[in-house]
Short mmCIF file of C-alpha atoms in Angstrom, two decimals:
data_model
loop_
_atom_site.label_atom_id
_atom_site.label_comp_id
_atom_site.label_asym_id
_atom_site.label_seq_id
_atom_site.Cartn_x
_atom_site.Cartn_y
_atom_site.Cartn_z
CA MET S 1 79.16 115.24 115.90
CA GLU S 2 81.22 112.07 115.93
CA PRO S 3 84.42 111.09 114.08
CA LEU S 4 83.67 109.07 110.95
CA HIS S 5 86.13 106.58 109.45
CA GLY S 6 85.56 105.67 105.81
CA PRO S 7 86.91 102.68 103.87
CA ILE S 8 89.14 103.25 100.85
CA LYS S 9 88.43 101.40 97.60
CA ASP S 10 91.56 100.14 95.85
CA TYR S 11 90.30 100.13 92.24
CA ALA S 12 93.11 99.84 89.70
CA TRP S 13 92.56 103.34 88.27
CA GLY S 14 93.13 104.97 91.66
CA SER S 15 95.97 107.26 92.66
CA ARG S 16 98.84 106.20 94.92
CA SER S 17 99.28 109.74 96.20
CA ALA S 18 96.12 111.90 96.21
CA ILE S 19 94.13 110.44 99.13
CA ALA S 20 97.29 109.63 101.08
CA GLU S 21 98.51 113.23 100.74
CA LEU S 22 95.06 114.54 101.69
CA GLN S 23 95.21 112.49 104.90
CA GLY S 24 98.87 113.15 105.62
CA ARG S 25 99.99 109.54 105.12
CA PRO S 26 103.21 108.35 103.42
CA VAL S 27 103.34 108.51 99.61
CA PRO S 28 103.15 106.38 97.55
CA SER S 29 100.47 104.24 99.14
CA ALA S 30 100.88 100.47 99.09
CA ALA S 31 98.05 100.07 96.56
CA PRO S 32 96.00 102.33 94.32
CA GLU S 33 93.50 104.38 96.35
CA ALA S 34 90.55 105.30 94.18
CA GLU S 35 87.67 106.31 96.46
CA LEU S 36 87.17 107.20 100.12
CA TRP S 37 83.56 106.33 101.05
CA LEU S 38 81.89 108.41 103.76
CA GLY S 39 78.35 107.19 104.22
CA ALA S 40 76.16 104.23 105.09
CA HIS S 41 76.01 102.38 101.80
CA PRO S 42 75.79 98.66 102.68
CA GLY S 43 78.57 97.89 100.20
CA ALA S 44 81.15 99.78 102.27
CA PRO S 45 79.71 101.64 105.26
CA ALA S 46 81.85 104.09 107.19
CA ALA S 47 82.21 103.56 110.94
CA VAL S 48 81.90 105.65 114.10
CA GLU S 49 83.83 105.28 117.33
CA ARG S 50 81.96 103.59 120.17
CA ASP S 51 83.24 102.00 123.42
CA GLY S 52 86.84 101.91 122.27
CA GLY S 53 85.98 100.32 118.93
CA ARG S 54 84.25 101.13 115.68
CA ILE S 55 80.79 100.13 114.51
CA PRO S 56 79.27 100.58 111.04
CA LEU S 57 77.18 103.69 110.51
CA THR S 58 74.42 101.42 109.21
CA GLU S 59 74.05 99.96 112.71
CA VAL S 60 73.99 103.40 114.31
CA LEU S 61 71.16 104.52 112.02
CA ALA S 62 69.18 101.32 112.63
CA ALA S 63 69.46 101.68 116.40
CA GLU S 64 68.15 105.28 116.53
CA PRO S 65 66.51 106.02 113.17
CA VAL S 66 64.43 109.04 114.22
CA ARG S 67 67.31 110.76 115.99
CA TRP S 68 69.80 110.16 113.23
CA LEU S 69 67.70 110.45 110.08
CA GLY S 70 64.76 112.54 111.23
CA ARG S 71 61.12 111.88 110.48
CA PRO S 72 61.07 113.71 107.08
CA VAL S 73 64.00 111.63 105.77
CA LEU S 74 62.51 108.39 107.11
CA ASP S 75 59.19 109.14 105.46
CA ARG S 76 60.82 110.09 102.15
CA PHE S 77 63.67 107.58 101.87
CA GLY S 78 63.09 104.88 104.47
CA LEU S 79 65.67 103.55 106.91
CA ARG S 80 68.79 104.56 105.01
CA LEU S 81 71.12 107.50 104.56
CA PRO S 82 70.04 108.75 101.12
CA PHE S 83 73.42 110.21 100.11
CA LEU S 84 77.03 109.06 99.90
CA LEU S 85 80.02 111.41 100.12
CA LYS S 86 83.28 110.36 98.48
CA VAL S 87 86.75 111.55 97.68
CA LEU S 88 87.54 110.31 94.17
CA ALA S 89 91.18 110.15 92.99
CA ALA S 90 91.73 109.04 89.39
CA ALA S 91 95.24 108.42 88.08
CA ALA S 92 93.89 106.59 85.01
CA PRO S 93 90.61 106.77 83.05
CA LEU S 94 87.47 105.25 84.52
CA SER S 95 84.89 103.31 82.54
CA LEU S 96 82.38 104.88 80.19
CA GLN S 97 79.26 104.69 82.30
CA ALA S 98 75.80 105.99 83.08
CA HIS S 99 73.29 105.51 85.87
CA PRO S 100 69.57 104.69 85.72
CA ASP S 101 66.77 106.94 86.86
CA ALA S 102 64.63 105.94 89.83
CA GLU S 103 62.03 103.99 87.83
CA GLN S 104 64.63 102.18 85.74
CA ALA S 105 66.51 101.21 88.89
CA ARG S 106 63.38 99.94 90.62
CA VAL S 107 62.24 97.86 87.64
CA GLY S 108 65.73 96.61 86.79
CA HIS S 109 66.49 95.56 90.35
CA ALA S 110 63.19 93.71 90.66
CA ALA S 111 63.75 91.91 87.35
CA GLU S 112 67.25 90.79 88.35
CA GLN S 113 65.95 89.78 91.77
CA ALA S 114 63.46 87.48 90.11
CA ARG S 115 66.22 85.72 88.17
CA SER S 116 68.74 83.35 89.70
CA GLY S 117 71.82 84.96 88.18
CA GLY S 118 72.13 87.68 90.82
CA HIS S 119 72.50 91.41 90.34
CA ARG S 120 74.92 92.58 87.67
CA ASN S 121 73.55 95.97 86.61
CA TYR S 122 71.04 96.86 89.32
CA VAL S 123 72.48 95.99 92.71
CA ASP S 124 69.87 98.15 94.46
CA PRO S 125 66.54 99.78 93.53
CA PHE S 126 67.74 103.41 93.69
CA HIS S 127 68.85 106.07 91.26
CA LYS S 128 72.35 107.56 91.36
CA PRO S 129 72.59 111.19 90.27
CA GLU S 130 76.04 112.62 91.07
CA LEU S 131 77.77 115.92 91.68
CA LEU S 132 81.57 116.09 91.56
CA VAL S 133 83.53 119.16 92.71
CA ALA S 134 87.19 119.36 91.72
CA LEU S 135 89.77 119.76 94.47
CA GLY S 136 92.38 120.66 91.84
CA PRO S 137 92.71 120.34 88.06
CA MET S 138 90.48 117.53 86.79
CA GLU S 139 89.66 116.15 83.38
CA ALA S 140 86.50 114.27 82.50
CA LEU S 141 84.18 113.27 79.70
CA CYS S 142 80.65 114.38 80.42
CA GLY S 143 77.55 114.22 78.26
CA PHE S 144 77.20 114.27 74.48
CA ARG S 145 78.64 117.24 72.63
CA ASP S 146 77.36 118.72 69.36
CA PRO S 147 77.26 115.80 66.89
CA ALA S 148 78.80 118.06 64.23
CA ALA S 149 81.88 118.53 66.43
CA SER S 150 82.01 114.78 67.07
CA ALA S 151 81.78 114.08 63.34
CA ARG S 152 84.68 116.45 62.65
CA ALA S 153 86.81 114.75 65.30
CA LEU S 154 86.10 111.27 63.93
CA ALA S 155 86.59 112.36 60.33
CA ALA S 156 89.99 113.83 61.23
CA LEU S 157 91.14 110.34 62.16
CA GLY S 158 90.92 109.34 58.50
CA VAL S 159 89.57 105.86 59.22
CA PRO S 160 87.31 104.74 56.34
CA GLN S 161 85.53 102.13 58.47
CA LEU S 162 83.94 104.93 60.48
CA ARG S 163 81.82 106.16 57.56
CA PRO S 164 78.55 104.62 58.94
CA VAL S 165 79.15 106.40 62.25
CA LEU S 166 79.76 109.70 60.46
CA ASP S 167 76.57 109.21 58.46
CA ALA S 168 74.61 108.70 61.69
CA LEU S 169 76.09 111.85 63.24
CA ALA S 170 75.10 113.83 60.13
CA ALA S 171 71.51 113.53 61.35
CA GLY S 172 72.37 115.64 64.42
CA PRO S 173 71.14 114.66 67.90
CA ALA S 174 68.67 112.24 66.31
CA GLY S 175 71.62 110.18 65.10
CA LEU S 176 73.48 109.94 68.40
CA ALA S 177 71.89 106.66 69.43
CA GLU S 178 72.80 105.00 66.15
CA ALA S 179 76.37 106.32 66.27
CA VAL S 180 76.91 105.03 69.81
CA ARG S 181 75.29 101.69 69.02
CA ARG S 182 77.47 101.14 65.96
CA LEU S 183 80.64 101.85 67.91
CA LEU S 184 79.83 99.80 71.00
CA GLU S 185 78.58 96.86 68.93
CA TRP S 186 81.58 96.86 66.60
CA PRO S 187 82.52 93.27 65.66
CA THR S 188 84.92 91.92 68.27
CA ALA S 189 87.41 90.59 65.71
CA GLU S 190 87.77 94.05 64.13
CA ARG S 191 88.05 96.17 67.26
CA ALA S 192 91.80 96.11 67.74
CA GLY S 193 92.37 97.11 64.11
CA LEU S 194 89.88 99.95 64.37
CA VAL S 195 91.46 101.36 67.54
CA ALA S 196 94.97 100.94 66.11
CA ALA S 197 94.01 102.89 62.99
CA ALA S 198 92.51 105.68 65.09
CA ARG S 199 95.55 105.77 67.34
CA ALA S 200 97.88 106.20 64.38
CA ALA S 201 96.00 109.25 63.11
CA GLN S 202 96.60 112.89 63.93
CA GLY S 203 93.77 115.21 64.87
CA PRO S 204 92.44 117.58 67.49
CA ASP S 205 91.76 114.71 69.91
CA ALA S 206 94.81 112.57 69.08
CA ASP S 207 96.17 112.85 72.62
CA LEU S 208 92.93 111.55 74.12
CA VAL S 209 92.71 108.68 71.65
CA ALA S 210 96.34 107.71 72.32
CA ARG S 211 95.89 107.77 76.09
CA LEU S 212 92.72 105.69 76.08
CA ALA S 213 94.01 103.28 73.43
CA GLU S 214 97.16 102.63 75.44
CA ALA S 215 95.04 101.33 78.29
CA TYR S 216 92.28 99.72 76.16
CA PRO S 217 93.76 98.83 72.73
CA ALA S 218 90.75 96.82 71.56
CA ASP S 219 87.91 98.83 73.07
CA PRO S 220 85.61 100.90 70.81
CA GLY S 221 84.87 103.05 73.85
CA VAL S 222 88.06 104.87 72.81
CA LEU S 223 86.06 106.32 69.91
CA VAL S 224 82.82 106.80 71.84
CA ALA S 225 84.86 109.17 74.00
CA LEU S 226 85.08 111.54 71.02
CA LEU S 227 81.29 111.95 71.11
CA LEU S 228 81.43 113.46 74.60
CA ASN S 229 82.29 116.85 76.04
CA ARG S 230 85.90 116.90 77.17
CA VAL S 231 85.83 118.94 80.36
CA ARG S 232 88.74 120.46 82.24
CA LEU S 233 87.81 121.61 85.72
CA ALA S 234 89.59 124.03 88.00
CA ALA S 235 89.32 123.70 91.78
CA GLY S 236 85.78 124.55 92.88
CA GLU S 237 84.15 123.84 89.51
CA ALA S 238 81.74 120.94 89.34
CA ILE S 239 80.06 118.46 87.03
CA TRP S 240 76.41 117.51 87.53
CA MET S 241 75.60 114.03 86.20
CA PRO S 242 71.88 113.20 86.12
CA ALA S 243 70.48 109.83 85.13
CA GLY S 244 71.27 108.66 81.62
CA ASN S 245 74.29 110.94 81.21
CA LEU S 246 77.26 109.09 79.66
CA HIS S 247 80.49 110.09 81.39
CA ALA S 248 83.96 109.04 82.46
CA TYR S 249 86.58 110.62 84.69
CA LEU S 250 90.01 110.78 83.10
CA ARG S 251 92.24 112.06 85.90
CA GLY S 252 92.26 114.26 88.97
CA THR S 253 90.84 114.42 92.48
CA GLY S 254 87.46 115.68 93.61
CA VAL S 255 84.76 115.52 96.24
CA GLU S 256 81.75 113.61 94.96
CA VAL S 257 78.28 113.40 96.47
CA MET S 258 75.57 111.16 95.09
CA ALA S 259 72.37 109.38 95.87
CA ALA S 260 73.32 106.29 97.87
CA SER S 261 73.34 103.69 95.10
CA ASP S 262 75.90 101.54 93.33
CA ASN S 263 74.01 101.05 90.06
CA VAL S 264 76.48 101.46 87.19
CA LEU S 265 75.87 100.59 83.55
CA ARG S 266 79.19 100.35 81.71
CA GLY S 267 79.82 100.57 77.98
CA GLY S 268 83.58 100.26 77.75
CA LEU S 269 87.04 101.30 78.95
CA THR S 270 86.88 98.72 81.73
CA PRO S 271 87.60 95.06 82.44
CA LYS S 272 84.38 94.96 84.49
CA HIS S 273 80.96 93.77 83.35
CA VAL S 274 79.73 95.60 80.23
CA ASP S 275 76.09 95.50 79.11
CA VAL S 276 75.80 97.51 75.93
CA ALA S 277 72.13 96.76 75.35
CA GLU S 278 71.08 97.93 78.81
CA LEU S 279 73.32 100.99 78.63
CA LEU S 280 71.77 102.00 75.31
CA ARG S 281 68.33 101.59 76.84
CA VAL S 282 68.95 104.03 79.70
CA LEU S 283 71.11 106.62 77.93
CA ARG S 284 69.68 110.03 77.17
CA PHE S 285 70.80 110.90 73.68
CA GLU S 286 70.72 114.65 74.17
CA VAL S 287 73.40 117.29 73.72
CA LEU S 288 74.70 118.59 77.06
CA ASP S 289 75.62 122.20 76.32
CA ARG S 290 76.85 123.22 79.77
CA PRO S 291 78.37 120.31 81.68
CA VAL S 292 80.32 122.54 84.12
CA VAL S 293 78.51 123.92 87.18
CA ALA S 294 79.94 127.04 88.83
CA PRO S 295 79.62 127.45 92.61
CA GLN S 296 77.14 129.87 94.15
CA GLU S 297 77.99 131.86 97.25
CA VAL S 298 75.12 131.65 99.74
CA ALA S 299 76.89 133.30 102.69
CA ASP S 300 80.30 134.64 103.58
CA GLY S 301 82.63 131.66 103.29
CA VAL S 302 79.89 129.26 102.08
CA LEU S 303 79.55 127.94 98.54
CA THR S 304 77.03 125.47 97.13
CA TRP S 305 76.19 123.81 93.82
CA PRO S 306 72.39 123.57 93.49
CA VAL S 307 71.04 120.29 92.09
CA PRO S 308 67.45 119.30 91.19
CA VAL S 309 67.18 116.36 93.62
CA ASP S 310 66.40 116.11 97.34
CA ASP S 311 68.66 113.12 98.08
CA PHE S 312 71.60 115.40 98.82
CA ALA S 313 73.04 118.89 98.97
CA LEU S 314 76.69 119.93 99.17
CA HIS S 315 78.25 123.03 100.75
CA ARG S 316 81.85 124.14 101.06
CA VAL S 317 82.70 126.15 104.17
CA THR S 318 86.00 128.00 104.43
CA VAL S 319 87.25 129.58 107.66
CA GLY S 320 90.47 131.35 108.53
CA GLY S 321 92.02 134.80 108.37
CA GLY S 322 89.34 137.31 109.24
CA ARG S 323 86.61 134.67 109.11
CA ARG S 324 87.14 132.47 112.15
CA GLU S 325 83.61 131.07 112.43
CA VAL S 326 80.81 130.09 110.05
CA THR S 327 77.40 128.74 111.05
CA LEU S 328 75.33 126.79 108.53
CA ALA S 329 71.82 125.39 108.91
CA VAL S 330 71.35 122.23 106.86
CA PRO S 331 68.53 119.67 107.20
CA GLY S 332 68.69 116.03 108.18
CA PRO S 333 71.81 113.99 108.89
CA ARG S 334 75.11 115.49 107.73
CA VAL S 335 78.63 114.34 106.93
CA VAL S 336 81.54 116.77 107.18
CA LEU S 337 84.89 116.28 105.42
CA CYS S 338 87.92 118.50 106.04
CA THR S 339 89.99 118.96 102.87
CA GLY S 340 92.64 121.30 104.25
CA GLY S 341 93.82 122.97 107.42
CA ARG S 342 92.34 122.20 110.82
CA VAL S 343 88.79 122.93 111.92
CA THR S 344 86.40 122.23 114.76
CA VAL S 345 82.81 121.37 113.88
CA THR S 346 79.92 121.29 116.33
CA ASP S 347 76.17 120.80 116.03
CA GLY S 348 75.44 122.11 119.51
CA VAL S 349 75.82 118.64 121.03
CA ALA S 350 79.47 117.65 120.72
CA PRO S 351 82.41 119.26 118.88
CA VAL S 352 84.85 117.31 116.71
CA THR S 353 88.23 118.61 115.56
CA LEU S 354 89.26 117.52 112.08
CA GLY S 355 92.52 117.64 110.18
CA SER S 356 92.82 117.29 106.42
CA GLY S 357 91.20 114.15 105.04
CA ARG S 358 89.26 113.44 108.24
CA ALA S 359 85.47 113.34 108.58
CA ALA S 360 82.63 113.53 111.07
CA VAL S 361 78.95 112.66 111.07
CA GLY S 362 76.05 114.21 112.92
CA PRO S 363 72.37 113.30 113.40
CA ALA S 364 69.32 115.14 112.18
CA ALA S 365 68.52 115.89 115.83
CA GLY S 366 71.57 118.15 116.06
CA GLY S 367 71.38 121.87 115.55
CA SER S 368 73.03 124.15 113.02
CA LEU S 369 76.66 123.39 112.24
CA THR S 370 79.34 125.82 113.41
CA VAL S 371 82.80 125.57 111.85
CA THR S 372 85.75 127.32 113.49
CA GLY S 373 89.51 127.30 112.97
CA ALA S 374 91.42 127.68 109.72
CA GLY S 375 90.61 125.31 106.90
CA GLU S 376 88.20 124.05 104.29
CA THR S 377 85.30 121.63 104.78
CA TYR S 378 82.69 120.01 102.56
CA ILE S 379 79.33 119.34 104.18
CA ALA S 380 76.95 116.79 102.66
CA SER S 381 73.35 116.69 103.81
CA THR S 382 69.93 115.91 102.42
CA GLY S 383 68.20 118.50 100.30
CA GLN S 384 64.97 120.08 101.43
CA VAL S 385 62.76 117.01 101.96
#
């Protein structure tokens, strides 16, 4: 194992305390700290320590691909780390967004590559399913809820202009696409008035409307939010976000693991590029009945959240008290993040001691991971390739 140093993204919605507190740095931080990236994504690769300096993990993998990635990962994914581990810290709502499936990403990236305007939606040819595990209380919007519940929430706002949206929702799941399209394509000149009218109303979701409208007073995404499941997570609970699932984080801190891609299709609640037509094309207009994923205990001190992809797997290992050592066999390369306490992690080659907010990386050629000490770690690896 080797120490791994990840860059921090300073997106405006980030927290000035969460990641700094996790790493034991002064609070508040100088700028918003939204995401800590721990992987080899070319957009912001983490670095390892070599010869008194640091070199990008991408260069380490390229220099010794078989040792670091292993033949099964190379054959399945090519010369790249197929997963990205993050700490996400939201102090304000993120954009309404979804991610393409593998075929949509491949075709979309190739089409944008063939044009001279560069990549706006498909910056790479890979899908981006995601799993987020809360480190404390979190709030998110995740997947479409029962259209009847959405219709009741919109009707409670008492805004007559929303009648066509309510009529679409009356058709049940079959009307979700039309309801979303009508809201996201609302005439620009009328958007501020629509959001203002909704904000002035009282209803079961008035607090959510007010919070989103304060940040985005002319964005119809404020009302699209009422079509989604509003999820409140406790520490250890997770959200699984497959391709085509419309979602947005509202606030809180969590550990997120995903396929190593940066393809994001946004529909609103953001100053960034929005492409409503492309978002509507990739969305899955299905009701998501159970957006929250509970952890499964696979061994004493080891939890996991099974997902139906082989790009990544995530385990949480807790040691301390009467459990001073845990050994875990996971395939391929692995990234370890300590989220509390102090632990030592070894793969049979070299041990690394980690404090809270610190990370390490190990090659596929290493053996099983053994965690000792007193603390909590998250271990990202590939799934069974």
